[in-house]
C-alpha positions as a Python dict, from the first residue, in 0.01 Angstrom:
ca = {
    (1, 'X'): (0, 0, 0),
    (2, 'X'): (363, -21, -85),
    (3, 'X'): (432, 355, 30),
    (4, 'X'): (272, 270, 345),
    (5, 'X'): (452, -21, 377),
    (6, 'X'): (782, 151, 319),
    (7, 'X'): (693, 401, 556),
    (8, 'X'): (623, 147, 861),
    (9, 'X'): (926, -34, 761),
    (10, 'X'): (1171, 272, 752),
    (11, 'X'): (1002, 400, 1153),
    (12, 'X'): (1098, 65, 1269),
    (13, 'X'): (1424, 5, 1161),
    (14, 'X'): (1722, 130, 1358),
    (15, 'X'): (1885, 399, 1269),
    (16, 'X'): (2123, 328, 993),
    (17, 'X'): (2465, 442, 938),
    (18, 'X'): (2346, 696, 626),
    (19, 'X'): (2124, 829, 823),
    (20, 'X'): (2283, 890, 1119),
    (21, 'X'): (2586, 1026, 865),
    (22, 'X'): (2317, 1260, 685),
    (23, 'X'): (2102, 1513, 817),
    (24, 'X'): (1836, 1509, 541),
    (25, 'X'): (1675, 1859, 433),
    (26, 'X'): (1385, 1621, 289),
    (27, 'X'): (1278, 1290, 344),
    (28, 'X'): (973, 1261, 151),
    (29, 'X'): (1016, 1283, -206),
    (30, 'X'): (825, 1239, -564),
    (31, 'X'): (1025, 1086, -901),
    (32, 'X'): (902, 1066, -1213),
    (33, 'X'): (985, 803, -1483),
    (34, 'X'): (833, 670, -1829),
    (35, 'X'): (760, 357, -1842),
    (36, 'X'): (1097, 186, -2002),
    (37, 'X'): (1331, -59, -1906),
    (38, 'X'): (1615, 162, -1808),
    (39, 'X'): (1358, 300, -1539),
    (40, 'X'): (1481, 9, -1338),
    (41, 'X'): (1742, 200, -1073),
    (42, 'X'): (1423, 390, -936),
    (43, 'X'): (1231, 87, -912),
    (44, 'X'): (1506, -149, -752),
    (45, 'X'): (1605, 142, -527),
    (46, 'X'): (1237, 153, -398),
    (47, 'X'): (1165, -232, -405),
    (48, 'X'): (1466, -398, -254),
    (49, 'X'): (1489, -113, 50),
    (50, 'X'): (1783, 162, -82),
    (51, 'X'): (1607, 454, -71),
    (52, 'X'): (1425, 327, 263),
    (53, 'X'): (1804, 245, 413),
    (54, 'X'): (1896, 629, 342),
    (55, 'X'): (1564, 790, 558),
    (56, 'X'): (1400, 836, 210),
    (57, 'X'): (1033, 801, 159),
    (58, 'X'): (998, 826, -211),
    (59, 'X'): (689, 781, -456),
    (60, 'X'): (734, 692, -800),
    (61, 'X'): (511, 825, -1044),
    (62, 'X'): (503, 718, -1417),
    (63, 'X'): (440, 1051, -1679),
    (64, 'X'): (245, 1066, -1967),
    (65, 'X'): (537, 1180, -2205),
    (66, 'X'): (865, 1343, -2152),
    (67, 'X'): (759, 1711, -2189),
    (68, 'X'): (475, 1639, -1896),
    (69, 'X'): (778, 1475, -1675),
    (70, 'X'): (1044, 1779, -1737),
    (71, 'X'): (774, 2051, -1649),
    (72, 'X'): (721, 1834, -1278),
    (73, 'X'): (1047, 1847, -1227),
    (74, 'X'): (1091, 2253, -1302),
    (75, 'X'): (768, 2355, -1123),
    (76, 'X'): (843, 2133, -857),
    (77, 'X'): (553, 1874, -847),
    (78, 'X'): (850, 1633, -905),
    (79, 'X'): (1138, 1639, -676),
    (80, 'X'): (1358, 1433, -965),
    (81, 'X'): (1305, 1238, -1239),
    (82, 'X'): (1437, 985, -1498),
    (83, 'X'): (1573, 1185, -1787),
    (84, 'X'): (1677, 1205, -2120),
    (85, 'X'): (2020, 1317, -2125),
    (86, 'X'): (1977, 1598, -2340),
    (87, 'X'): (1646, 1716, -2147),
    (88, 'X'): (1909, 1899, -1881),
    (89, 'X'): (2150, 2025, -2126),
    (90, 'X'): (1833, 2175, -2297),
    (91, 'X'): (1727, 2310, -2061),
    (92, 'X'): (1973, 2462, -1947),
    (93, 'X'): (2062, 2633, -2242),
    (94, 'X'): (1737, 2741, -2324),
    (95, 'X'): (1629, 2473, -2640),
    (96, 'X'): (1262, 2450, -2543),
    (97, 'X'): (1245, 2572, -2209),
    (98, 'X'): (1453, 2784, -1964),
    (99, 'X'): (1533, 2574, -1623),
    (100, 'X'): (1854, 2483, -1484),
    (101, 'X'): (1855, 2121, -1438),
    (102, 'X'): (2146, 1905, -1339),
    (103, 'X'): (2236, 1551, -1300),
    (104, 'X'): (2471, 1385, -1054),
    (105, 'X'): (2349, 1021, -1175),
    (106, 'X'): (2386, 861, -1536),
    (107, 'X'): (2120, 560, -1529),
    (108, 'X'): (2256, 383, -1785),
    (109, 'X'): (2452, 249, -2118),
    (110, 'X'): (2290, 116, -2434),
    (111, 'X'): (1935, 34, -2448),
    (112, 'X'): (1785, 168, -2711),
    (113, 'X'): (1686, 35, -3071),
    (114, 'X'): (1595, 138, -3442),
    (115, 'X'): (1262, -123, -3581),
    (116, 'X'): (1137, -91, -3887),
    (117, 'X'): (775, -253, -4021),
    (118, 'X'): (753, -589, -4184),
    (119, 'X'): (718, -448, -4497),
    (120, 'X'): (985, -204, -4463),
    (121, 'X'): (1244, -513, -4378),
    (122, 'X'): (1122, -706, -4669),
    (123, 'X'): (1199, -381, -4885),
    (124, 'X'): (1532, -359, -4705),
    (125, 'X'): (1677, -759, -4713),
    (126, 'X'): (1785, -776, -5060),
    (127, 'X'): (2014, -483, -4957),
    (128, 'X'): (2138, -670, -4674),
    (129, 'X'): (2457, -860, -4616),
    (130, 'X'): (2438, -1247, -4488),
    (131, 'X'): (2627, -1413, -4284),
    (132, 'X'): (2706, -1817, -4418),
    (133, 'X'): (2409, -1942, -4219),
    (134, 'X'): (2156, -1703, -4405),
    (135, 'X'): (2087, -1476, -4139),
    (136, 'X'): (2136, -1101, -4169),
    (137, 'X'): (2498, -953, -4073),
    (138, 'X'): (2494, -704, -3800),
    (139, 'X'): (2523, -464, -3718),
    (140, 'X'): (2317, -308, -4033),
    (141, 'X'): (2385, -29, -4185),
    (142, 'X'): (2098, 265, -4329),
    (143, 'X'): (2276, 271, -4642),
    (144, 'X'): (2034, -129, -4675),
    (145, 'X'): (1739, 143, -4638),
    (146, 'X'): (1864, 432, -4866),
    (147, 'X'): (1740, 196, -5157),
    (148, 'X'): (1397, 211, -4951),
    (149, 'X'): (1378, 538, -4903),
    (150, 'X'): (1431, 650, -5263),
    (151, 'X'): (1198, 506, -5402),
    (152, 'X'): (921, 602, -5177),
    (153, 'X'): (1052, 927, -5302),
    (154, 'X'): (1007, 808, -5630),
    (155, 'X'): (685, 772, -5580),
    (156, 'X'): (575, 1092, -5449),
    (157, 'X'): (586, 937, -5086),
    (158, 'X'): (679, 1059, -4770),
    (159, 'X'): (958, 816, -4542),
    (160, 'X'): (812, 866, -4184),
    (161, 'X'): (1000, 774, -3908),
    (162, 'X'): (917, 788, -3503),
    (163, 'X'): (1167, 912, -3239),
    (164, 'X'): (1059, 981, -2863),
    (165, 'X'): (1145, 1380, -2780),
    (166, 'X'): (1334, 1629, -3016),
    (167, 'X'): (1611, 1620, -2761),
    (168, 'X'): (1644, 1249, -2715),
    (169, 'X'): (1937, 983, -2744),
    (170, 'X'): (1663, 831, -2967),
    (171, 'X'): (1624, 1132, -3177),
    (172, 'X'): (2026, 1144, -3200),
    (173, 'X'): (2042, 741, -3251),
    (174, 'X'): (1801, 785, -3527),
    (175, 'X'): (1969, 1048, -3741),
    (176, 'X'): (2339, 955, -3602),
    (177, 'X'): (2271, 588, -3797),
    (178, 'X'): (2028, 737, -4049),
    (179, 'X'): (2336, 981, -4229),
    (180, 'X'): (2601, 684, -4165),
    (181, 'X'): (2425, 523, -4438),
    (182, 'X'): (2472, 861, -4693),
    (183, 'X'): (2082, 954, -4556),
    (184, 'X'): (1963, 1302, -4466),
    (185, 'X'): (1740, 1325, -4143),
    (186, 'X'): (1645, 1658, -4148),
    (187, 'X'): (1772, 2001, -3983),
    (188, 'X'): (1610, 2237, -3706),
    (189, 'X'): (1611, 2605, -3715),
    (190, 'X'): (1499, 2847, -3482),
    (191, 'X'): (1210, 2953, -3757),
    (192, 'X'): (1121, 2579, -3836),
    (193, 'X'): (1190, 2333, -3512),
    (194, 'X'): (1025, 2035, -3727),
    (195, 'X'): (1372, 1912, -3763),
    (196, 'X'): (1284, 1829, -4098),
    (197, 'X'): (1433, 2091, -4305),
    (198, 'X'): (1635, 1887, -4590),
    (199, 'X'): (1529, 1576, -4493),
    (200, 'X'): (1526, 1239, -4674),
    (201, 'X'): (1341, 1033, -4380),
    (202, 'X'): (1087, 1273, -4190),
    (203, 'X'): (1125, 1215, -3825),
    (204, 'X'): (884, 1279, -3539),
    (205, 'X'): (770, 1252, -3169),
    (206, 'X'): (600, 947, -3067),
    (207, 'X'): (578, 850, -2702),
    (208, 'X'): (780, 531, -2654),
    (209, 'X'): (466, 279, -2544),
    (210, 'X'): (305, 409, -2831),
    (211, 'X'): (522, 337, -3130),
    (212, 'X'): (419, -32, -3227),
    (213, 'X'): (37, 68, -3198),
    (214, 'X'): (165, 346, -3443),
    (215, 'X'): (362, 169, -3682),
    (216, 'X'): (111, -139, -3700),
    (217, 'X'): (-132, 149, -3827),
    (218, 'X'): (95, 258, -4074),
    (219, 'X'): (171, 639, -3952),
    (220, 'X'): (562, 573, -3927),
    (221, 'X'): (773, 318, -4093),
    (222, 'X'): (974, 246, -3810),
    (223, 'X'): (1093, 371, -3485),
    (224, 'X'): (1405, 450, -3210),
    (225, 'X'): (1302, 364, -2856),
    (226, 'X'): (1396, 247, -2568),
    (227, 'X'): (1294, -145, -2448),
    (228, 'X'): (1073, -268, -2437),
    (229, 'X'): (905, -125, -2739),
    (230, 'X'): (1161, -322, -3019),
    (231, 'X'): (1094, -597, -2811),
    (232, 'X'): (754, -581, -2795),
    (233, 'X'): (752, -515, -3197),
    (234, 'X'): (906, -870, -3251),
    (235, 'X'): (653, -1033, -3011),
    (236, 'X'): (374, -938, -3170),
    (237, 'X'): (489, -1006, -3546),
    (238, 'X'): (472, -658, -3693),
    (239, 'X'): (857, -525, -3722),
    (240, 'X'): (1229, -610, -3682),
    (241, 'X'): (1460, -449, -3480),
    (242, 'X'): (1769, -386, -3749),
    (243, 'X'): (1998, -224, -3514),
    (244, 'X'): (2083, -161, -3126),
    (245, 'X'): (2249, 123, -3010),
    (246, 'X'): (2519, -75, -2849),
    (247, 'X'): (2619, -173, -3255),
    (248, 'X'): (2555, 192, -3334),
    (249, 'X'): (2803, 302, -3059),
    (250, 'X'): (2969, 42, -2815),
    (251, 'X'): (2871, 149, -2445),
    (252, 'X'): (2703, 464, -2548),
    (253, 'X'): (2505, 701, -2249),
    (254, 'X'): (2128, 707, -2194),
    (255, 'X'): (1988, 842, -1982),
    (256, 'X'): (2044, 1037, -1655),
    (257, 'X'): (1894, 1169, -1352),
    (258, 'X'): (1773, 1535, -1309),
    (259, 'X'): (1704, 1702, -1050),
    (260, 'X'): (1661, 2103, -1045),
    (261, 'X'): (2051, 2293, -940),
    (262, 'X'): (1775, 2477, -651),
    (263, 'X'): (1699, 2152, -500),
    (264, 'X'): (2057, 2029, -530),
    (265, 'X'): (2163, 2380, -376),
    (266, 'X'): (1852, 2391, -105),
    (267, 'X'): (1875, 1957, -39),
    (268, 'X'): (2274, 1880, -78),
    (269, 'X'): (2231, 1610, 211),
    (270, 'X'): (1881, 1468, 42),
    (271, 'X'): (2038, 1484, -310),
    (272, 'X'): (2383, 1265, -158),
    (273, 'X'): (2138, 958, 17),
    (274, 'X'): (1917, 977, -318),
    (275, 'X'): (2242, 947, -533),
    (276, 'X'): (2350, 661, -284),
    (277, 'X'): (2053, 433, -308),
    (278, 'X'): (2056, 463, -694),
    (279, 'X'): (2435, 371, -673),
    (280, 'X'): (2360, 44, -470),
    (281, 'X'): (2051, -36, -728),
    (282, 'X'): (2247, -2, -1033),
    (283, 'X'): (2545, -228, -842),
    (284, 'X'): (2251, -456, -780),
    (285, 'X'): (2146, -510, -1132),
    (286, 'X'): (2478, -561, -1263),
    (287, 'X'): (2657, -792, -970),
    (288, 'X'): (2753, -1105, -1059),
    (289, 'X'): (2739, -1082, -1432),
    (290, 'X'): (2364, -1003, -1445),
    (291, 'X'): (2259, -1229, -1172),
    (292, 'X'): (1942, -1040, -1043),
    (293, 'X'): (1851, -952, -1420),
    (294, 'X'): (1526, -1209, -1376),
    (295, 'X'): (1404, -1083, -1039),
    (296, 'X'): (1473, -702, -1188),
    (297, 'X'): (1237, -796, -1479),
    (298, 'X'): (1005, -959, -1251),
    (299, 'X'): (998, -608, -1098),
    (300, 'X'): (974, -363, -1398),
    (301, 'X'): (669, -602, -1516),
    (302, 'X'): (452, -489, -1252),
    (303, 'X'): (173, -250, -1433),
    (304, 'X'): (292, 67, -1189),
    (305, 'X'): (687, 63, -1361),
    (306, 'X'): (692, -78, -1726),
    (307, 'X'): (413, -327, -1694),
    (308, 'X'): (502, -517, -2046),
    (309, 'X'): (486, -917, -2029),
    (310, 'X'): (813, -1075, -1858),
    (311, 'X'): (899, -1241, -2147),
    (312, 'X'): (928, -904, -2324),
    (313, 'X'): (1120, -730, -2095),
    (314, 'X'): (1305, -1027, -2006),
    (315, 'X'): (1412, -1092, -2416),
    (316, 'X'): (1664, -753, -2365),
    (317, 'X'): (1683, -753, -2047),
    (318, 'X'): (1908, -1074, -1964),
    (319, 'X'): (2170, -1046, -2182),
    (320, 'X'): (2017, -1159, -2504),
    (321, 'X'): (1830, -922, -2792),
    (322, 'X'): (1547, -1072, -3055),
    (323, 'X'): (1587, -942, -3412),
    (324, 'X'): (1331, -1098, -3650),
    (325, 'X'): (1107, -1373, -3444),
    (326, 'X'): (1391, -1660, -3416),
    (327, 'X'): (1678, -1487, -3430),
    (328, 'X'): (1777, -1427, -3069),
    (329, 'X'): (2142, -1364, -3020),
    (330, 'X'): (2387, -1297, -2747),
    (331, 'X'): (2435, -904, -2632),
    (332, 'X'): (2484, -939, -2231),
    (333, 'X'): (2575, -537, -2250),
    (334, 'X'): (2267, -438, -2450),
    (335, 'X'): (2169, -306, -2061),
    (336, 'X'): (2465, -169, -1877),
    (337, 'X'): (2376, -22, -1516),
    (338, 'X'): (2728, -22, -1314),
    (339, 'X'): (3014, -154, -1529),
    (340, 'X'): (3213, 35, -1753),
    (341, 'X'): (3157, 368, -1471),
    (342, 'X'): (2798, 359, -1665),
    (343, 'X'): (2667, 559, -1330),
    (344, 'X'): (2955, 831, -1300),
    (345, 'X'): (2796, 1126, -1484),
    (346, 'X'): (3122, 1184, -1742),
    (347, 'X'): (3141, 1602, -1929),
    (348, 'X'): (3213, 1426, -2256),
    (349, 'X'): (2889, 1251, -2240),
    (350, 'X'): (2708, 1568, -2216),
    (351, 'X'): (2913, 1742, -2457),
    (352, 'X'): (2841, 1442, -2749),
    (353, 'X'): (2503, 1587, -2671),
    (354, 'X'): (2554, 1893, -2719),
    (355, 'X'): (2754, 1824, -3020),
    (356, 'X'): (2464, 1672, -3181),
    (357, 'X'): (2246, 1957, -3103),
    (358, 'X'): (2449, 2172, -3304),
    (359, 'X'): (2494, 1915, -3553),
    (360, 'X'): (2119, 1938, -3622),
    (361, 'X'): (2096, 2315, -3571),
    (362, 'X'): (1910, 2306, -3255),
    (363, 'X'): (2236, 2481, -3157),
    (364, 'X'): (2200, 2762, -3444),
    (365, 'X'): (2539, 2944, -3393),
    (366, 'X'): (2893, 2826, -3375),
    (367, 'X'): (3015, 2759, -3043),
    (368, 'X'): (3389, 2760, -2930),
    (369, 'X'): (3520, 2416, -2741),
    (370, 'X'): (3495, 2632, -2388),
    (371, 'X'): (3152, 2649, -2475),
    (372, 'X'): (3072, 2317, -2471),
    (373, 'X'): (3314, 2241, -2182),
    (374, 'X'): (3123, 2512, -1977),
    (375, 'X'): (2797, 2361, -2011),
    (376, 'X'): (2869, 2004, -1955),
    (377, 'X'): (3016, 2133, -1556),
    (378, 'X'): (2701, 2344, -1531),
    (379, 'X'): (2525, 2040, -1574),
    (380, 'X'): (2668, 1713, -1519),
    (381, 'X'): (2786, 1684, -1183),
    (382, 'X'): (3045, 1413, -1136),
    (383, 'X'): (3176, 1585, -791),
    (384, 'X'): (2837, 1480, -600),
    (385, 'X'): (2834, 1148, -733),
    (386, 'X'): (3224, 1065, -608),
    (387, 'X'): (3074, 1234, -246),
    (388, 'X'): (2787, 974, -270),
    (389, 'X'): (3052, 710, -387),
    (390, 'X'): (3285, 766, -104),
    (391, 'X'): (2975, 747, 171),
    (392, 'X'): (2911, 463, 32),
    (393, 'X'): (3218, 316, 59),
    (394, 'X'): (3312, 412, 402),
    (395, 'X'): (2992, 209, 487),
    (396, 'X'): (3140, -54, 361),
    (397, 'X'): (2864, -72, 76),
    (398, 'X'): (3079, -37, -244),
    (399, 'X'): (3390, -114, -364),
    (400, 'X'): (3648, 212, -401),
    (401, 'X'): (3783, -13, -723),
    (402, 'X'): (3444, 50, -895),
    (403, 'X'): (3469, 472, -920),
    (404, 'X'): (3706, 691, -1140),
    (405, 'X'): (3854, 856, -851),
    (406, 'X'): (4109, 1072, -1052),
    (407, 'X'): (3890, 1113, -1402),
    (408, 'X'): (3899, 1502, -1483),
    (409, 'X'): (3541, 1430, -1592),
    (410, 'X'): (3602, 1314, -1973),
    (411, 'X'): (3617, 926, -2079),
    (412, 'X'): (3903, 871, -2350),
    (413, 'X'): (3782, 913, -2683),
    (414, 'X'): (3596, 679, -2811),
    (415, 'X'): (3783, 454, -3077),
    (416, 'X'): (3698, 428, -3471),
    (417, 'X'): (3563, 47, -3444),
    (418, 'X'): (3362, 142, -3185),
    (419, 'X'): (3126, 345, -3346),
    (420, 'X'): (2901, 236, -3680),
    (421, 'X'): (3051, 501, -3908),
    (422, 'X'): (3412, 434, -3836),
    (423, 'X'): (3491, 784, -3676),
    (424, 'X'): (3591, 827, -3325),
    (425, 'X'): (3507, 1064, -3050),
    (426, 'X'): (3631, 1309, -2842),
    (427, 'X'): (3467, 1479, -2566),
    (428, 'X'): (3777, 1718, -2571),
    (429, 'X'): (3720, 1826, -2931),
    (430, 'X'): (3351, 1879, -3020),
    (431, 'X'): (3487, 2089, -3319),
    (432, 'X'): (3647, 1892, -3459),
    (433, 'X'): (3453, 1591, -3399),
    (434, 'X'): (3160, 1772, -3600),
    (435, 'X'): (3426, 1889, -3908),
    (436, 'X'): (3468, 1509, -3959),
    (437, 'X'): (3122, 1387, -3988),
    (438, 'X'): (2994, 1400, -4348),
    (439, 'X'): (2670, 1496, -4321),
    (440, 'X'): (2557, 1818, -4055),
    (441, 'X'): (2626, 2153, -3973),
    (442, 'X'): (3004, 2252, -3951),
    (443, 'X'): (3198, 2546, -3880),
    (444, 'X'): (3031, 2852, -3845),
    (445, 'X'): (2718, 2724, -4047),
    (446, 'X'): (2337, 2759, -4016),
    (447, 'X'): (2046, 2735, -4183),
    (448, 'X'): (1907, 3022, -4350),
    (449, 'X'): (1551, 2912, -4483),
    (450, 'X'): (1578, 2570, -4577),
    (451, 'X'): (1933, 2561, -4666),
    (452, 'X'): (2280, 2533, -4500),
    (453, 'X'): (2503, 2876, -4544),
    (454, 'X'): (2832, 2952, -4446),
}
């Protein structure tokens, strides 16, 4: 009903300036998403009338997992789809599959959380610091679960742990705060993609509305996912979130949206109005300090976008984040649509990717800097974004203050005390970035077998 009603009320409405501007290759078109919170520029797009204002009639479709949603978008079932960030870069490299997917749209900042069980925390508290009112000092560091860890290990016991796709920010989150605190999450190789070669805490794929069901029954110990599945841990009594990303790494990217370089190349007038009506829905849900936040959760409730209770969605959502069942404290950039240029799809984002790939050995072989320079412009695609930008504001839509105009594409690095382990990043310098983290692949190593040579 709500496609036909878009329909009727896109043929009756004058002709607006974007489409008069924009002589569309395509009008009707299919996204996919998974049903998370940072979903929400598709569905505010399609609910409050963007995509409709740009001659678009779109459907959204939720996926079963992330593998089912990138294979829609390559064989074309799906026109575009929510991403994970590294899903194009992986693509496009050849990790997994072979496809050249791009992105002129980051969705998002932050997001994402690590939970652990109840009995995992309990195990973990006597490691952690206090503040003076009793509660637990955050953000919390893994070296509180190292403790955990070896004794399970001890005990002839395996440490599982649940992350959402191989190429993931979860995946990345997960191990990123997981060797912070002195803990080893496991290596890939292109003989053994388990990821767990090495590893202290064995990580694998769970689909994110899955992983409470799935730690309840005791398969994994805890989990990084996207909200509301932390959320929804805490509401039903059986884990505590002990970290967000936004403590792991202040403002960090999340995902993006992909759409195939073919239907970019064959739909360049299609891709610009799709890019402009997720511009205007991420403006939306972030104007006015978070004013719409209610009536956005009100909207990723319904059962055909997230479909978790309000008050689940809502406890992330508005600016606040629940730890254990109590403790609900202040973090109004835990969701970050617009500020900060959270939309404009910066290289150095996709080159921390990329940087973590190799860290891992999904990336087996050394790459030079160029390398990882190259790739990120093959695939992140900031000059379609400023096109939709400018559109936008000639319409008198946006705000020219709100776009990097001048950026060459990379964000200044990212400062020491913004970042859990206390070592900056930047985009400029994947090499080095990876020579200073302790633990991971460096140099011109790889793993041969099931150790690290060279």
């Amino acid at each position: 009903m709500k496609r036909i009603a878009s329909i009727l009320a896109a043929t009756t409405m004058l002709v607006t300036p974007a489409m008069a501007e924009l002589e569309l290759e395509k009008d009707e078109l299919t996204f996919g998403f998974i049903k998370l919170t940072d979903m929400a520029p598709l569905a505010v797009a399609y609910e409050q009338g963007f995509f409709d204002d740009e001659g678009l009639f779109v459907t959204l479709e939720a996926q079963a997992n992330w593998k089912v949603l990138l294979d829609g978008v390559i064989d074309g079932q799906l026109d575009g789809a929510h991403m994970l960030a590294g899903q194009p870069l992986a693509a496009t490299i050849g990790y997994g599959t072979k496809a050249h997917i791009i992105t002129p749209f980051s969705m998002d900042l932050n997001g994402n959380g690590i939970t652990v069980s109840n009995q995992i925390w309990e195990e973990m508290k006597p490691h952690v610091p206090l503040m003076e009112d009793g509660r637990p000092q955050h953000p919390i560091s893994a070296s509180s679960l190292a403790p955990v860890v070896e004794d399970y290990k001890n005990n002839g016991k395996p440490f599982n742990m649940g992350m959402v796709f191989p190429v993931s920010t979860h995946n990345y989150e997960l191990r990123y705060w997981l060797a912070a605190g002195g803990l080893e999450p496991g290596y890939y190789s292109p003989q053994n993609i388990t990821g767990q070669i090495g590893a202290d805490v064995l990580l694998s794929v769970t689909p994110p509305p899955q992983m409470p069901a799935t730690m309840e029954a005791g398969t994994i110990y805890g989990y990084s996912v996207g909200e509301p599945w932390n959320q929804q841990a805490v509401i039903k009594g059986i884990g505590v979130p002990v970290i967000t990303d936004y403590e792991l790494w202040k403002n960090n990217p999340e995902k993006v949206f992909g759409i195939t370089a073919a239907f970019a190349e064959e739909n360049p007038n299609t891709t610009l109005a799709l890019v402009k009506a997720l511009i205007r829905a991420a403006m939306w849900l972030d104007e006015n300090d978070n004013a719409n936040r209610a009536a956005a959760v009100e909207i990723l409730s319904q059962p055909e976008y997230v479909g978790a209770d309000y008050d689940v969605i809502a406890n992330s959502m508005t600016g606040t984040f629940e730890y254990e069942k109590g403790d609900k404290r202040d973090v109004p950039d835990f969701n970050v649509f617009f500020r900060y240029n959270a939309t404009y799809p910066f290289y150095s984002d996709a080159v921390w990717y990329l940087s973590q790939m190799r860290r891992w050995g999904q990336i087996a072989e050394a790459k030079p800097d160029s390398w990882y320079d190259e790739v990120a412009k093959s695939v992140y695609k900031p000059e379609i974004y400023l096109e939709a930008a400018k559109l936008l504001v000639d319409e008198g839509l946006a705000n020219a203050d709100d776009f990097p105009w001048d950026s060459d594409g990379y964000k200044a690095p990212t400062p020491a005390a913004d970042i859990i382990d206390g070592i900056g990043y930047d985009g400029k310098t994947p090499n080095a970035y990876l020579d200073s983290l302790p633990i991971g692949l460096k140099g011109e190593q790889k793993i041969i077998g099931t150790e690290i040579q060279g």
